[in-house]
Coordinates of C-alpha atoms in Angstrom, one line a residue:
M1 CA 1.0 38.4 -21.7
S2 CA 1.7 39.9 -25.0
S3 CA -0.8 39.8 -28.0
K4 CA 1.9 38.1 -30.4
S5 CA 1.9 35.0 -28.1
A6 CA -1.6 35.2 -27.3
T7 CA -2.6 34.7 -30.8
A8 CA 0.3 32.7 -31.9
P9 CA -1.6 29.8 -30.9
L10 CA -4.4 30.8 -33.8
S11 CA -2.2 31.8 -36.2
L12 CA -1.1 28.3 -36.7
L13 CA -4.7 26.8 -37.4
D14 CA -4.4 27.6 -40.6
E15 CA 0.0 26.2 -40.6
L16 CA -2.1 23.1 -39.1
Q17 CA -4.7 22.3 -41.5
T18 CA -2.2 22.4 -45.0
T19 CA -0.1 20.3 -42.5
L20 CA -3.2 17.7 -41.4
A21 CA -4.6 17.7 -45.1
H22 CA -1.9 17.7 -47.8
G23 CA 2.2 17.4 -45.3
T24 CA 4.4 14.8 -44.9
V25 CA 5.0 12.9 -42.0
A26 CA 7.9 15.1 -41.8
R27 CA 6.6 18.3 -41.9
R28 CA 4.0 16.9 -39.2
V29 CA 6.7 16.2 -37.0
E30 CA 8.3 19.8 -38.2
T31 CA 4.7 21.5 -37.1
L32 CA 5.0 19.6 -33.9
R33 CA 8.7 20.7 -33.0
R34 CA 6.8 24.3 -33.3
V35 CA 4.1 24.0 -31.2
T36 CA 5.7 22.4 -28.7
D37 CA 8.3 25.0 -28.7
L38 CA 5.7 27.4 -28.5
F39 CA 4.0 26.3 -25.9
I40 CA 6.6 25.5 -23.5
D41 CA 8.3 29.1 -23.8
G42 CA 4.9 31.0 -22.8
V43 CA 3.2 28.5 -20.7
V44 CA 3.9 30.5 -17.4
D45 CA 1.1 32.7 -19.1
Y46 CA -1.1 30.3 -20.9
S47 CA -5.2 30.4 -19.5
D48 CA -6.4 26.9 -19.4
E49 CA -8.8 28.1 -22.2
Q50 CA -5.8 28.7 -24.3
V51 CA -4.0 25.5 -23.3
G52 CA -7.0 23.9 -24.2
L53 CA -5.9 24.9 -27.5
F54 CA -2.4 23.4 -27.7
D55 CA -4.3 20.5 -26.7
D56 CA -6.5 20.2 -29.7
V57 CA -3.3 21.4 -32.3
F58 CA -1.2 18.4 -30.4
Q59 CA -3.7 15.6 -30.1
C60 CA -4.2 15.9 -34.2
L61 CA -0.8 16.1 -35.0
I62 CA 0.6 13.1 -32.7
V63 CA -1.8 11.0 -34.8
H64 CA 0.6 9.1 -37.8
I65 CA 4.1 10.1 -36.5
E66 CA 7.0 8.2 -36.0
T67 CA 7.9 6.8 -32.3
S68 CA 10.6 9.0 -32.0
A69 CA 9.2 12.0 -32.2
K70 CA 6.2 11.0 -29.8
T71 CA 8.7 10.6 -27.6
L72 CA 11.0 13.3 -27.7
L73 CA 7.0 15.2 -27.4
A74 CA 6.5 13.4 -24.4
N75 CA 10.0 14.4 -22.9
R76 CA 9.1 17.9 -22.6
L77 CA 5.7 18.4 -21.5
A78 CA 6.7 15.0 -18.9
P79 CA 7.4 18.1 -16.5
I80 CA 5.4 20.9 -16.9
D81 CA 2.5 21.0 -14.7
T82 CA -0.4 22.7 -16.5
A83 CA 0.5 20.6 -20.1
P84 CA -2.0 20.1 -22.2
P85 CA -4.0 16.7 -20.1
L86 CA -5.6 15.3 -22.9
T87 CA -2.0 15.0 -24.6
I88 CA -0.6 13.6 -21.8
R89 CA -2.8 11.5 -21.1
A90 CA -2.8 9.7 -24.6
L91 CA 0.5 9.2 -24.3
A92 CA 0.5 7.6 -21.1
F93 CA -1.7 4.9 -22.2
D94 CA 0.5 4.9 -25.7
D95 CA 1.6 0.8 -26.0
V96 CA 5.5 2.1 -26.3
I97 CA 6.7 1.9 -23.1
E98 CA 9.5 4.9 -24.3
V99 CA 6.3 7.3 -25.3
A100 CA 4.0 6.4 -21.6
G101 CA 6.9 6.0 -19.6
P102 CA 8.4 10.0 -19.6
V103 CA 4.4 11.0 -18.6
L104 CA 3.6 8.3 -16.2
S105 CA 6.4 8.7 -14.2
Q106 CA 6.3 12.3 -13.9
S107 CA 3.7 14.6 -15.2
V108 CA 1.1 15.8 -12.5
R109 CA -1.5 16.0 -14.8
L110 CA -2.4 12.3 -14.4
D111 CA -4.4 11.8 -11.5
D112 CA -5.5 9.1 -9.7
K113 CA -8.1 7.7 -11.7
T114 CA -5.7 8.0 -14.7
L115 CA -3.2 6.4 -13.5
I116 CA -5.4 3.0 -11.5
E117 CA -6.8 3.0 -15.5
N118 CA -3.9 2.6 -16.5
A119 CA -2.2 0.3 -14.1
R120 CA -4.7 -1.7 -15.0
S121 CA -4.7 -2.3 -18.2
K122 CA -1.4 -1.6 -19.8
S123 CA 2.2 -3.2 -19.6
Q124 CA 4.7 -4.2 -16.3
A125 CA 6.8 -1.6 -18.5
H126 CA 4.0 0.8 -17.5
L127 CA 3.6 -0.1 -14.1
M128 CA 6.9 0.4 -13.5
A129 CA 6.9 3.9 -14.5
I130 CA 3.9 4.4 -12.3
S131 CA 5.9 3.3 -8.9
T132 CA 8.7 6.0 -9.1
R133 CA 6.4 8.8 -9.3
K134 CA 7.5 11.4 -6.7
I135 CA 4.1 10.9 -4.6
L136 CA 2.1 7.6 -5.1
S137 CA -1.3 7.7 -3.3
G138 CA -2.7 4.2 -1.3
A139 CA -4.8 3.9 -3.9
V140 CA -2.4 3.5 -6.4
T141 CA 0.2 1.2 -4.8
D142 CA -3.0 -1.0 -4.1
V143 CA -2.9 -2.0 -8.0
L144 CA 1.0 -2.2 -8.8
V145 CA 1.1 -4.9 -5.6
Q146 CA -1.8 -6.4 -7.1
R147 CA -0.7 -6.2 -11.0
G148 CA 2.8 -5.5 -10.6
N149 CA 5.7 -8.3 -11.1
D150 CA 8.6 -9.1 -8.3
E151 CA 10.4 -6.1 -10.2
V152 CA 7.3 -3.4 -9.8
V153 CA 6.5 -4.4 -6.2
Q154 CA 10.9 -4.2 -5.4
S155 CA 10.3 -0.6 -7.0
T156 CA 7.1 0.7 -5.5
V157 CA 8.2 -1.0 -1.5
N158 CA 11.8 1.2 -2.4
N159 CA 9.5 4.7 -3.0
P160 CA 9.6 6.8 0.1
G161 CA 6.9 9.1 -1.4
A162 CA 4.4 6.1 -2.0
E163 CA 2.0 5.3 0.9
F164 CA 0.2 2.3 1.4
T165 CA -3.1 1.4 2.7
E166 CA -3.5 -1.5 5.1
R167 CA -5.2 -4.0 2.4
G168 CA -1.8 -3.6 0.3
F169 CA 0.8 -4.1 3.2
T170 CA -0.7 -7.1 3.6
R171 CA -0.7 -8.3 -0.1
L172 CA 2.8 -7.5 0.4
V173 CA 3.8 -8.6 3.6
N174 CA 2.7 -12.5 1.8
R175 CA 3.7 -11.8 -1.1
A176 CA 7.4 -10.9 0.9
E177 CA 7.6 -14.5 2.0
G178 CA 11.2 -16.5 1.0
D179 CA 12.1 -12.7 -0.5
D180 CA 14.4 -11.6 1.9
N181 CA 15.1 -8.1 0.2
L182 CA 11.4 -7.4 0.2
T183 CA 11.1 -9.0 3.7
T184 CA 13.5 -6.2 5.0
C185 CA 11.7 -3.4 2.9
I186 CA 8.1 -3.6 4.0
G187 CA 9.5 -4.0 8.0
L188 CA 11.8 -1.2 7.1
R189 CA 8.4 0.9 6.4
P190 CA 7.4 3.6 8.7
T191 CA 3.8 3.0 8.4
I192 CA 3.0 -0.6 8.4
P193 CA 0.3 -1.7 10.1
R194 CA 1.8 -3.5 13.9
H195 CA -0.1 -6.8 13.6
L196 CA 1.2 -6.5 10.0
Y197 CA 5.0 -5.9 11.0
L198 CA 4.7 -8.7 13.5
K199 CA 3.2 -10.9 11.3
L200 CA 6.9 -10.2 8.8
L201 CA 8.9 -10.7 11.4
A202 CA 7.7 -14.7 12.3
K203 CA 8.0 -14.9 8.3
A204 CA 11.5 -13.2 8.5
S205 CA 12.6 -15.3 11.6
D206 CA 12.7 -18.6 9.5
T207 CA 15.0 -17.0 7.3
V208 CA 17.1 -15.5 10.3
R209 CA 17.2 -18.6 11.6
Q210 CA 18.4 -20.3 8.2
R211 CA 20.9 -17.5 7.7
L212 CA 22.6 -18.2 11.5
E213 CA 22.6 -22.2 10.3
A214 CA 24.0 -21.8 7.2
A215 CA 27.0 -19.3 9.0
N216 CA 27.0 -21.2 12.2
P217 CA 26.6 -24.7 12.0
Q218 CA 28.1 -25.6 15.4
L219 CA 25.4 -23.2 16.9
A220 CA 22.5 -24.7 14.9
A221 CA 21.1 -25.6 19.0
Q222 CA 20.7 -22.4 19.8
V223 CA 19.3 -20.8 16.5
P224 CA 15.9 -20.7 17.9
T225 CA 16.6 -19.3 21.5
A226 CA 18.0 -16.4 19.5
V227 CA 15.7 -16.0 17.2
K228 CA 13.3 -16.0 19.8
E229 CA 15.0 -14.0 21.5
A230 CA 15.3 -10.9 18.8
T231 CA 11.4 -11.1 18.3
R232 CA 11.0 -10.5 21.5
R233 CA 12.8 -7.7 21.5
A234 CA 11.6 -6.7 18.5
R235 CA 8.3 -6.7 18.9
S236 CA 8.2 -4.6 22.0
A237 CA 10.1 -2.1 20.3
P238 CA 9.3 1.9 20.1
S239 CA 10.0 1.6 16.4
A240 CA 8.1 -1.3 16.1
V241 CA 4.8 0.8 17.2
T242 CA 3.0 3.1 14.6
K243 CA 2.0 6.9 15.5
N244 CA -1.3 5.6 14.1
T245 CA -1.0 2.3 16.3
E246 CA -0.2 4.6 19.6
I247 CA -3.3 6.8 18.4
A248 CA -5.6 4.0 18.5
H249 CA -4.8 2.7 21.8
A250 CA -4.7 6.3 23.3
L251 CA -8.7 6.2 21.6
V252 CA -9.6 2.6 23.3
K253 CA -7.5 3.6 27.1
S254 CA -9.6 7.1 26.9
L255 CA -13.1 5.0 26.1
Y256 CA -12.5 2.2 28.5
Q257 CA -11.7 4.8 31.5
D258 CA -14.5 7.0 31.0
G259 CA -16.9 4.0 30.7
R260 CA -17.7 3.5 27.1
L261 CA -16.0 0.8 25.3
D262 CA -18.2 -1.9 25.1
E263 CA -18.9 -5.2 23.0
F264 CA -20.4 -3.3 20.5
Q265 CA -17.7 -0.4 20.4
L266 CA -15.5 -3.6 19.7
A267 CA -17.6 -5.3 17.3
S268 CA -18.2 -1.5 15.4
F269 CA -13.9 -1.8 15.6
A270 CA -13.9 -5.4 13.8
E271 CA -16.5 -4.6 11.7
A272 CA -14.4 -1.7 10.2
G273 CA -11.6 -2.9 9.6
K274 CA -9.6 -1.7 12.6
F275 CA -7.6 -3.8 14.0
D276 CA -5.0 -1.9 16.1
E277 CA -8.5 -0.5 18.0
A278 CA -10.0 -3.9 18.3
N279 CA -6.9 -5.3 19.6
A280 CA -7.1 -3.0 22.3
S281 CA -10.5 -3.6 22.9
V282 CA -10.4 -6.8 23.3
A283 CA -7.3 -6.6 25.4
A284 CA -9.0 -3.9 28.0
L285 CA -12.1 -6.6 28.4
A286 CA -10.5 -9.7 29.1
N287 CA -8.1 -7.8 31.0
V288 CA -5.0 -8.8 29.9
P289 CA -1.9 -6.3 28.3
V290 CA -2.1 -5.3 25.0
T291 CA 1.2 -7.2 23.6
I292 CA -0.4 -11.1 24.7
A293 CA -3.9 -10.2 22.4
E294 CA -2.0 -8.9 19.5
N295 CA 0.0 -12.5 19.6
M296 CA -2.8 -14.5 20.1
M297 CA -5.3 -12.5 17.8
I298 CA -2.4 -12.7 15.3
E299 CA -2.0 -16.4 14.9
T300 CA -2.9 -18.5 12.3
R301 CA -5.5 -19.9 14.0
A302 CA -8.5 -18.3 15.2
E303 CA -8.1 -19.9 18.7
G304 CA -6.5 -17.3 20.2
V305 CA -9.2 -15.1 19.3
M306 CA -11.9 -17.4 20.9
I307 CA -9.9 -17.7 23.9
L308 CA -9.7 -14.1 24.8
A309 CA -13.1 -13.5 23.6
K310 CA -14.6 -16.3 25.6
V311 CA -12.7 -15.0 29.3
A312 CA -14.1 -11.3 27.6
N313 CA -17.5 -12.7 27.8
L314 CA -18.0 -11.7 24.6
S315 CA -21.4 -13.0 22.1
W316 CA -20.5 -14.5 19.2
S317 CA -21.6 -12.9 17.1
T318 CA -18.8 -10.0 18.6
V319 CA -16.5 -13.4 17.3
R320 CA -17.2 -13.6 14.3
A321 CA -17.0 -9.9 13.6
I322 CA -13.1 -10.0 15.0
I323 CA -12.8 -14.0 13.0
N324 CA -14.4 -11.7 9.4
M325 CA -11.7 -9.1 10.1
R326 CA -8.8 -10.9 10.5
D327 CA -9.5 -12.7 7.5
E328 CA -10.4 -9.8 5.4
L329 CA -7.2 -7.9 6.6
S330 CA -4.8 -11.3 6.1
G331 CA -6.5 -11.6 2.7
G332 CA -5.8 -15.7 2.6
E333 CA -8.2 -19.0 3.1
S334 CA -11.7 -17.9 5.2
T335 CA -11.9 -19.9 8.8
D336 CA -14.1 -22.2 9.3
I337 CA -17.3 -20.2 10.4
A338 CA -19.1 -23.0 11.5
A339 CA -16.5 -24.6 12.8
C340 CA -15.3 -21.8 15.2
K341 CA -18.7 -21.7 16.2
D342 CA -19.1 -25.1 17.4
T343 CA -15.6 -24.7 19.0
Y344 CA -16.5 -21.5 21.0
E345 CA -20.1 -22.4 22.1
R346 CA -17.9 -25.6 23.9
L347 CA -15.7 -23.8 25.1
R348 CA -15.5 -22.9 29.2
P349 CA -14.8 -19.9 30.6
S350 CA -12.7 -22.0 33.4
T351 CA -10.3 -23.7 30.2
A352 CA -9.9 -20.1 28.3
Q353 CA -8.6 -18.0 31.6
Q354 CA -6.6 -21.3 31.6
V355 CA -5.1 -21.1 28.7
L356 CA -4.3 -17.2 28.9
R357 CA -2.7 -18.3 32.0
F358 CA -0.1 -19.6 29.7
H359 CA -0.2 -17.5 27.2
R360 CA 1.2 -14.8 29.8
M361 CA 3.4 -17.1 31.0
Q362 CA 5.3 -17.4 27.9
Q363 CA 4.7 -13.8 27.3
N364 CA 7.1 -13.0 30.7
A365 CA 9.1 -16.5 30.4
P366 CA 12.4 -14.4 27.9
A367 CA 12.2 -11.1 30.5
T368 CA 12.4 -13.4 33.7
A369 CA 15.3 -15.0 31.9
A370 CA 16.7 -12.1 30.7
A371 CA 16.7 -10.4 33.8
K372 CA 18.8 -13.1 35.2
T373 CA 21.6 -13.0 33.3

């Protein structure tokens, strides 16, 4: 870097002082333009200290200037990875979206903490700008899904660079009811947890049913069977099982084969909110296929959980941990724990086994019927 470019920011300080003390808005804007040109021309060579100096200059100049000048500055600085961080932050929190939008949607200077703070306090337009960033962490999308309107949520789900936590996916599934486009977009996300995918599928089935009935009134009586068969196939499709689910199932299988899978381990999975691991553990301890356990675990009511638990001879404390996990992940109304405890204590193992056999028959019936056709 030449000595001229190294000292240029310092040489502007005298002009800056004059501009701030006596300059008009027009002169302030012109000085801002010159400083911006200087920064962009030498950005690859500036040290952190020099970037910090520019940061001070920019923050002094953007006070009391017109929106159009700040908008131009935001558009010029947003794509620059080493843009002055405090200036970027000030622009991101500007109430005018034309100013905030470019940096919220592009600037890598904004970390997750700043993006979350912005998303929790600013307008829906600000959230929309954040939703279009190339990369969005699960921590950021959690806030977008929670606070965002329908347009923000749709934009976030459509963003291929967005990640979602299990809590975020749960909110999306609950929110998608009645929204065909959102349901489709969520279902196409490759990382959606399997139990939430099945829950989404169950909600989507009603929509599919209504569409089929509307298009083919004369076939209305056949629609429920068609939808049920489509649901069964989707549940068994490899694409419905995410990589994370496969890893969880493999872990539990290894623990079971090594004799290290017990009730304590199952309770630990449940308390940690690990649905796939908990589900596979229940299936192994109850000696049922994972898919049967899964279907019973995601039922709206907790009876399925208690049936599996009674067959596996689990204590009430472990059952309660599983029910609490379901409530936490579903985001719905809390289960009546006292009523469940009473039911579980009265439930006979023989009754549980009988109900479980019924579930097995239901699971196998579609496959048997399909084989005969």
